[in-house]
mmCIF file of C-alpha atoms in Angstrom:
data_model
loop_
_atom_site.group_PDB
_atom_site.id
_atom_site.type_symbol
_atom_site.label_atom_id
_atom_site.label_comp_id
_atom_site.label_asym_id
_atom_site.label_seq_id
_atom_site.Cartn_x
_atom_site.Cartn_y
_atom_site.Cartn_z
ATOM 1 C CA ASP A 215 84.199 89.901 88.598
ATOM 2 C CA ALA A 216 86.444 91.929 90.840
ATOM 3 C CA GLY A 217 89.587 90.291 92.078
ATOM 4 C CA VAL A 218 91.005 90.495 95.569
ATOM 5 C CA THR A 219 90.977 94.066 96.821
ATOM 6 C CA GLN A 220 93.137 95.539 99.547
ATOM 7 C CA SER A 221 93.197 98.870 101.309
ATOM 8 C CA PRO A 222 94.951 101.124 101.759
ATOM 9 C CA THR A 223 97.417 100.960 98.890
ATOM 10 C CA HIS A 224 100.198 102.665 100.799
ATOM 11 C CA LEU A 225 100.677 103.469 104.449
ATOM 12 C CA ILE A 226 103.376 105.277 106.390
ATOM 13 C CA LYS A 227 103.623 104.787 110.142
ATOM 14 C CA THR A 228 106.177 105.440 112.838
ATOM 15 C CA ARG A 229 107.719 102.926 115.206
ATOM 16 C CA GLY A 230 105.437 101.874 118.022
ATOM 17 C CA GLN A 231 102.234 102.699 116.202
ATOM 18 C CA GLN A 232 99.504 100.251 115.255
ATOM 19 C CA VAL A 233 98.163 99.535 111.781
ATOM 20 C CA THR A 234 95.103 97.808 110.308
ATOM 21 C CA LEU A 235 95.092 96.463 106.781
ATOM 22 C CA ARG A 236 91.954 95.318 104.998
ATOM 23 C CA CYS A 237 91.180 92.707 102.398
ATOM 24 C CA SER A 238 88.103 91.685 100.435
ATOM 25 C CA PRO A 239 88.328 88.269 98.798
ATOM 26 C CA ILE A 240 86.976 87.279 95.430
ATOM 27 C CA SER A 241 83.209 86.919 95.558
ATOM 28 C CA GLY A 242 82.337 83.406 96.689
ATOM 29 C CA HIS A 243 85.740 82.729 98.220
ATOM 30 C CA LYS A 244 85.694 81.790 101.879
ATOM 31 C CA SER A 245 89.394 81.554 102.637
ATOM 32 C CA VAL A 246 91.760 84.461 103.146
ATOM 33 C CA SER A 247 95.485 84.242 103.763
ATOM 34 C CA TRP A 248 97.924 86.986 104.649
ATOM 35 C CA TYR A 249 101.546 87.155 103.559
ATOM 36 C CA GLN A 250 104.403 89.534 104.221
ATOM 37 C CA GLN A 251 106.788 90.259 101.375
ATOM 38 C CA VAL A 252 109.974 92.071 102.231
ATOM 39 C CA LEU A 253 111.676 93.766 99.289
ATOM 40 C CA GLY A 254 113.635 91.284 97.208
ATOM 41 C CA GLN A 255 112.197 88.189 98.870
ATOM 42 C CA GLY A 256 109.328 85.786 98.393
ATOM 43 C CA PRO A 257 106.108 86.188 100.383
ATOM 44 C CA GLN A 258 106.093 84.733 103.893
ATOM 45 C CA PHE A 259 102.901 83.211 105.291
ATOM 46 C CA ILE A 260 101.355 85.015 108.269
ATOM 47 C CA PHE A 261 97.784 83.729 108.710
ATOM 48 C CA GLN A 262 95.064 81.758 107.022
ATOM 49 C CA TYR A 263 91.369 82.109 107.810
ATOM 50 C CA TYR A 264 88.609 79.886 106.525
ATOM 51 C CA GLU A 265 84.953 80.307 107.400
ATOM 52 C CA LYS A 266 85.919 82.959 109.973
ATOM 53 C CA GLU A 267 88.251 80.664 111.878
ATOM 54 C CA GLU A 268 92.041 80.779 112.021
ATOM 55 C CA ARG A 269 93.333 77.687 110.248
ATOM 56 C CA GLY A 270 97.029 78.441 110.141
ATOM 57 C CA ARG A 271 99.627 80.772 111.564
ATOM 58 C CA GLY A 272 103.147 81.416 110.370
ATOM 59 C CA ASN A 273 106.233 82.230 112.382
ATOM 60 C CA PHE A 274 105.300 85.795 113.294
ATOM 61 C CA PRO A 275 105.165 87.419 116.742
ATOM 62 C CA ASP A 276 101.952 88.012 118.660
ATOM 63 C CA ARG A 277 102.052 91.644 117.549
ATOM 64 C CA PHE A 278 100.413 90.327 114.395
ATOM 65 C CA SER A 279 96.742 89.410 114.584
ATOM 66 C CA ALA A 280 93.910 89.006 112.135
ATOM 67 C CA ARG A 281 90.253 88.266 111.880
ATOM 68 C CA GLN A 282 87.697 87.367 109.258
ATOM 69 C CA PHE A 283 84.208 88.795 109.114
ATOM 70 C CA PRO A 284 80.876 87.126 108.209
ATOM 71 C CA ASN A 285 81.186 88.523 104.666
ATOM 72 C CA TYR A 286 84.630 86.807 104.462
ATOM 73 C CA SER A 287 86.563 90.060 104.332
ATOM 74 C CA SER A 288 89.542 90.209 106.647
ATOM 75 C CA GLU A 289 91.703 92.570 108.636
ATOM 76 C CA LEU A 290 95.343 92.232 109.578
ATOM 77 C CA ASN A 291 96.483 94.171 112.629
ATOM 78 C CA VAL A 292 100.055 94.859 113.587
ATOM 79 C CA ASN A 293 100.839 96.442 116.946
ATOM 80 C CA ALA A 294 103.996 98.127 118.225
ATOM 81 C CA LEU A 295 105.398 98.560 114.740
ATOM 82 C CA LEU A 296 109.094 97.986 114.159
ATOM 83 C CA LEU A 297 111.237 99.197 111.280
ATOM 84 C CA GLY A 298 111.480 95.585 110.134
ATOM 85 C CA ASP A 299 107.723 95.445 109.599
ATOM 86 C CA SER A 300 108.160 97.594 106.490
ATOM 87 C CA ALA A 301 106.977 95.361 103.650
ATOM 88 C CA LEU A 302 104.297 94.645 101.091
ATOM 89 C CA TYR A 303 101.419 92.896 102.828
ATOM 90 C CA LEU A 304 99.543 90.584 100.538
ATOM 91 C CA CYS A 305 96.126 89.066 100.912
ATOM 92 C CA ALA A 306 95.217 85.932 99.003
ATOM 93 C CA SER A 307 91.808 84.373 98.611
ATOM 94 C CA SER A 308 90.738 80.888 97.786
ATOM 95 C CA SER A 309 87.401 79.222 97.320
ATOM 96 C CA GLY A 310 88.286 76.573 99.851
ATOM 97 C CA LEU A 311 87.362 73.950 97.326
ATOM 98 C CA ASN A 312 89.164 72.142 94.555
ATOM 99 C CA PHE A 313 92.934 72.186 94.758
ATOM 100 C CA ASN A 314 94.896 74.915 96.441
ATOM 101 C CA GLU A 315 94.606 77.847 94.060
ATOM 102 C CA GLN A 316 95.192 81.169 95.732
ATOM 103 C CA PHE A 317 94.684 84.524 94.100
ATOM 104 C CA PHE A 318 96.604 87.491 95.418
ATOM 105 C CA GLY A 319 95.548 91.085 95.790
ATOM 106 C CA PRO A 320 97.743 94.057 94.856
ATOM 107 C CA GLY A 321 99.027 94.400 98.398
ATOM 108 C CA THR A 322 99.439 97.215 100.892
ATOM 109 C CA ARG A 323 102.859 98.831 101.020
ATOM 110 C CA LEU A 324 103.647 99.596 104.673
ATOM 111 C CA THR A 325 106.573 101.853 105.502
ATOM 112 C CA VAL A 326 107.611 102.196 109.136
ATOM 113 C CA LEU A 327 109.801 105.194 109.927
ATOM 114 C CA GLN B 8 112.296 70.533 105.046
ATOM 115 C CA GLN B 9 110.008 73.468 104.525
ATOM 116 C CA GLN B 10 112.264 75.274 102.079
ATOM 117 C CA VAL B 11 111.829 75.733 98.373
ATOM 118 C CA LYS B 12 115.092 76.615 96.679
ATOM 119 C CA GLN B 13 114.881 78.654 93.488
ATOM 120 C CA SER B 14 117.500 79.436 90.880
ATOM 121 C CA PRO B 15 118.811 81.463 89.213
ATOM 122 C CA GLN B 16 118.389 84.670 91.174
ATOM 123 C CA SER B 17 118.352 86.675 87.954
ATOM 124 C CA LEU B 18 118.133 85.832 84.279
ATOM 125 C CA ILE B 19 118.637 87.793 81.085
ATOM 126 C CA VAL B 20 117.211 86.352 77.866
ATOM 127 C CA GLN B 21 116.992 87.650 74.337
ATOM 128 C CA LYS B 22 113.569 88.211 72.830
ATOM 129 C CA GLY B 23 112.317 84.967 71.336
ATOM 130 C CA GLY B 24 114.526 82.844 73.553
ATOM 131 C CA ILE B 25 113.610 80.290 76.203
ATOM 132 C CA SER B 26 113.648 81.290 79.864
ATOM 133 C CA ILE B 27 114.164 78.465 82.349
ATOM 134 C CA ILE B 28 113.738 78.804 86.107
ATOM 135 C CA ASN B 29 114.313 75.925 88.486
ATOM 136 C CA CYS B 30 113.014 75.021 91.934
ATOM 137 C CA ALA B 31 113.803 72.210 94.330
ATOM 138 C CA TYR B 32 111.982 71.070 97.443
ATOM 139 C CA GLU B 33 112.571 68.615 100.268
ATOM 140 C CA ASN B 34 109.171 67.949 101.801
ATOM 141 C CA THR B 35 107.611 65.003 99.958
ATOM 142 C CA ALA B 36 104.232 65.934 101.454
ATOM 143 C CA PHE B 37 104.007 68.901 99.082
ATOM 144 C CA ASP B 38 101.386 68.185 96.464
ATOM 145 C CA TYR B 39 100.705 71.459 94.668
ATOM 146 C CA PHE B 40 103.303 73.568 92.907
ATOM 147 C CA PRO B 41 102.235 76.935 91.455
ATOM 148 C CA TRP B 42 104.275 79.561 89.668
ATOM 149 C CA TYR B 43 103.563 83.247 90.132
ATOM 150 C CA GLN B 44 104.560 86.290 88.107
ATOM 151 C CA GLN B 45 105.013 89.587 89.893
ATOM 152 C CA PHE B 46 105.522 93.031 88.425
ATOM 153 C CA PRO B 47 106.995 95.839 90.565
ATOM 154 C CA GLY B 48 104.491 97.199 93.043
ATOM 155 C CA LYS B 49 101.909 94.545 92.203
ATOM 156 C CA GLY B 50 100.722 91.350 93.844
ATOM 157 C CA PRO B 51 101.785 87.964 92.477
ATOM 158 C CA ALA B 52 99.613 86.631 89.650
ATOM 159 C CA LEU B 53 99.075 82.899 89.245
ATOM 160 C CA LEU B 54 100.637 81.704 85.988
ATOM 161 C CA ILE B 55 100.419 77.945 85.997
ATOM 162 C CA ALA B 56 100.410 75.136 88.557
ATOM 163 C CA ILE B 57 101.052 71.408 88.652
ATOM 164 C CA ARG B 58 100.438 68.405 90.862
ATOM 165 C CA PRO B 59 102.920 65.527 91.272
ATOM 166 C CA ASP B 60 100.822 63.044 89.307
ATOM 167 C CA VAL B 61 101.851 64.622 85.998
ATOM 168 C CA SER B 62 105.334 65.316 84.669
ATOM 169 C CA GLU B 63 104.514 68.267 82.474
ATOM 170 C CA LYS B 64 101.833 70.898 82.049
ATOM 171 C CA LYS B 65 101.656 73.464 79.288
ATOM 172 C CA GLU B 66 99.582 76.621 79.040
ATOM 173 C CA GLY B 67 100.364 78.802 76.081
ATOM 174 C CA ARG B 68 104.033 79.773 76.190
ATOM 175 C CA PHE B 69 104.427 78.564 79.779
ATOM 176 C CA THR B 70 105.359 74.981 80.646
ATOM 177 C CA ILE B 71 106.018 73.352 84.009
ATOM 178 C CA SER B 72 108.244 70.285 84.054
ATOM 179 C CA PHE B 73 108.046 68.178 87.193
ATOM 180 C CA ASN B 74 110.507 65.516 88.355
ATOM 181 C CA LYS B 75 109.040 63.808 91.409
ATOM 182 C CA SER B 76 112.010 61.523 92.078
ATOM 183 C CA ALA B 77 114.442 64.436 92.015
ATOM 184 C CA LYS B 78 112.008 66.701 93.890
ATOM 185 C CA GLN B 79 112.504 69.403 91.310
ATOM 186 C CA PHE B 80 110.267 71.423 89.047
ATOM 187 C CA SER B 81 110.930 74.104 86.516
ATOM 188 C CA LEU B 82 109.189 76.827 84.540
ATOM 189 C CA HIS B 83 109.931 77.221 80.852
ATOM 190 C CA ILE B 84 108.861 80.372 79.056
ATOM 191 C CA MET B 85 108.984 79.832 75.325
ATOM 192 C CA ASP B 86 109.397 82.705 72.849
ATOM 193 C CA SER B 87 110.173 85.086 75.701
ATOM 194 C CA GLN B 88 108.943 88.648 75.215
ATOM 195 C CA PRO B 89 109.956 91.967 76.821
ATOM 196 C CA GLY B 90 106.537 91.998 78.505
ATOM 197 C CA ASP B 91 107.567 88.841 80.368
ATOM 198 C CA SER B 92 110.163 90.862 82.263
ATOM 199 C CA ALA B 93 109.106 90.393 85.877
ATOM 200 C CA THR B 94 109.975 88.453 89.004
ATOM 201 C CA TYR B 95 108.880 84.832 89.045
ATOM 202 C CA PHE B 96 108.227 82.822 92.184
ATOM 203 C CA CYS B 97 107.743 79.127 92.574
ATOM 204 C CA ALA B 98 105.800 77.846 95.549
ATOM 205 C CA ALA B 99 104.703 74.620 97.173
ATOM 206 C CA THR B 100 102.010 73.567 99.584
ATOM 207 C CA ARG B 101 100.700 70.474 101.367
ATOM 208 C CA PRO B 102 97.206 68.992 101.253
ATOM 209 C CA GLY B 103 94.584 70.720 103.341
ATOM 210 C CA THR B 104 96.495 73.931 103.831
ATOM 211 C CA TYR B 105 96.772 77.184 101.975
ATOM 212 C CA LYS B 106 100.157 77.961 103.473
ATOM 213 C CA TYR B 107 102.390 78.435 100.475
ATOM 214 C CA ILE B 108 106.143 78.119 100.826
ATOM 215 C CA PHE B 109 107.658 80.463 98.265
ATOM 216 C CA GLY B 110 111.015 80.387 96.602
ATOM 217 C CA THR B 111 113.247 83.435 96.743
ATOM 218 C CA GLY B 112 112.289 84.637 93.277
ATOM 219 C CA THR B 113 113.958 85.031 89.882
ATOM 220 C CA ARG B 114 114.186 88.412 88.263
ATOM 221 C CA LEU B 115 113.775 87.906 84.520
ATOM 222 C CA LYS B 116 114.743 90.522 81.980
ATOM 223 C CA VAL B 117 113.933 89.914 78.333
ATOM 224 C CA LEU B 118 115.918 92.101 75.967
ATOM 225 C CA ALA B 119 114.144 93.546 72.945
#
């Protein structure tokens, strides 16, 4: 079975632009979470979606938004990019059942110039 | 109360040695404590996880020790190998949420 997939792998944008990152969870998983990982730090929680509804939001500005589709894939959107948004954006999926196991994708490396 | 403090920041171990990484938390509502391994440019991979109702869990060369009263848990890597060289993160979460609180990471280097 395929694991969590994310696209694109790398992305370079300039300040003020908008970006959309995509995630496909493990087959059968209904929960998707997004994390931001700045170089040298642990991942920071951005959003969690379960059954297409937002179930949690971290301490990020409104420039960050997300949604989950009927097939449980998800998109993370970031508007008005800042230099500080440069990071590895991670998607994690979970079945929504049985403990709290989350499985992470390879991430999308976003560079804002 | 939401923090998870991880130490050491970096660790160098000889091949065959034991690597020990420690984490401490404050929020007693946390009930799930996973450890992740991350290689450069890759996403974190789940290694092993524990719940507070057990004091130790072992999977292969990896062992989690959990001290509920001290609110501390640690990862032990036995017979450390150069292939174990990576960054390790502890994390914690509360019931009914998938919001993980991650530690700051430990960069492990195992010398051949």
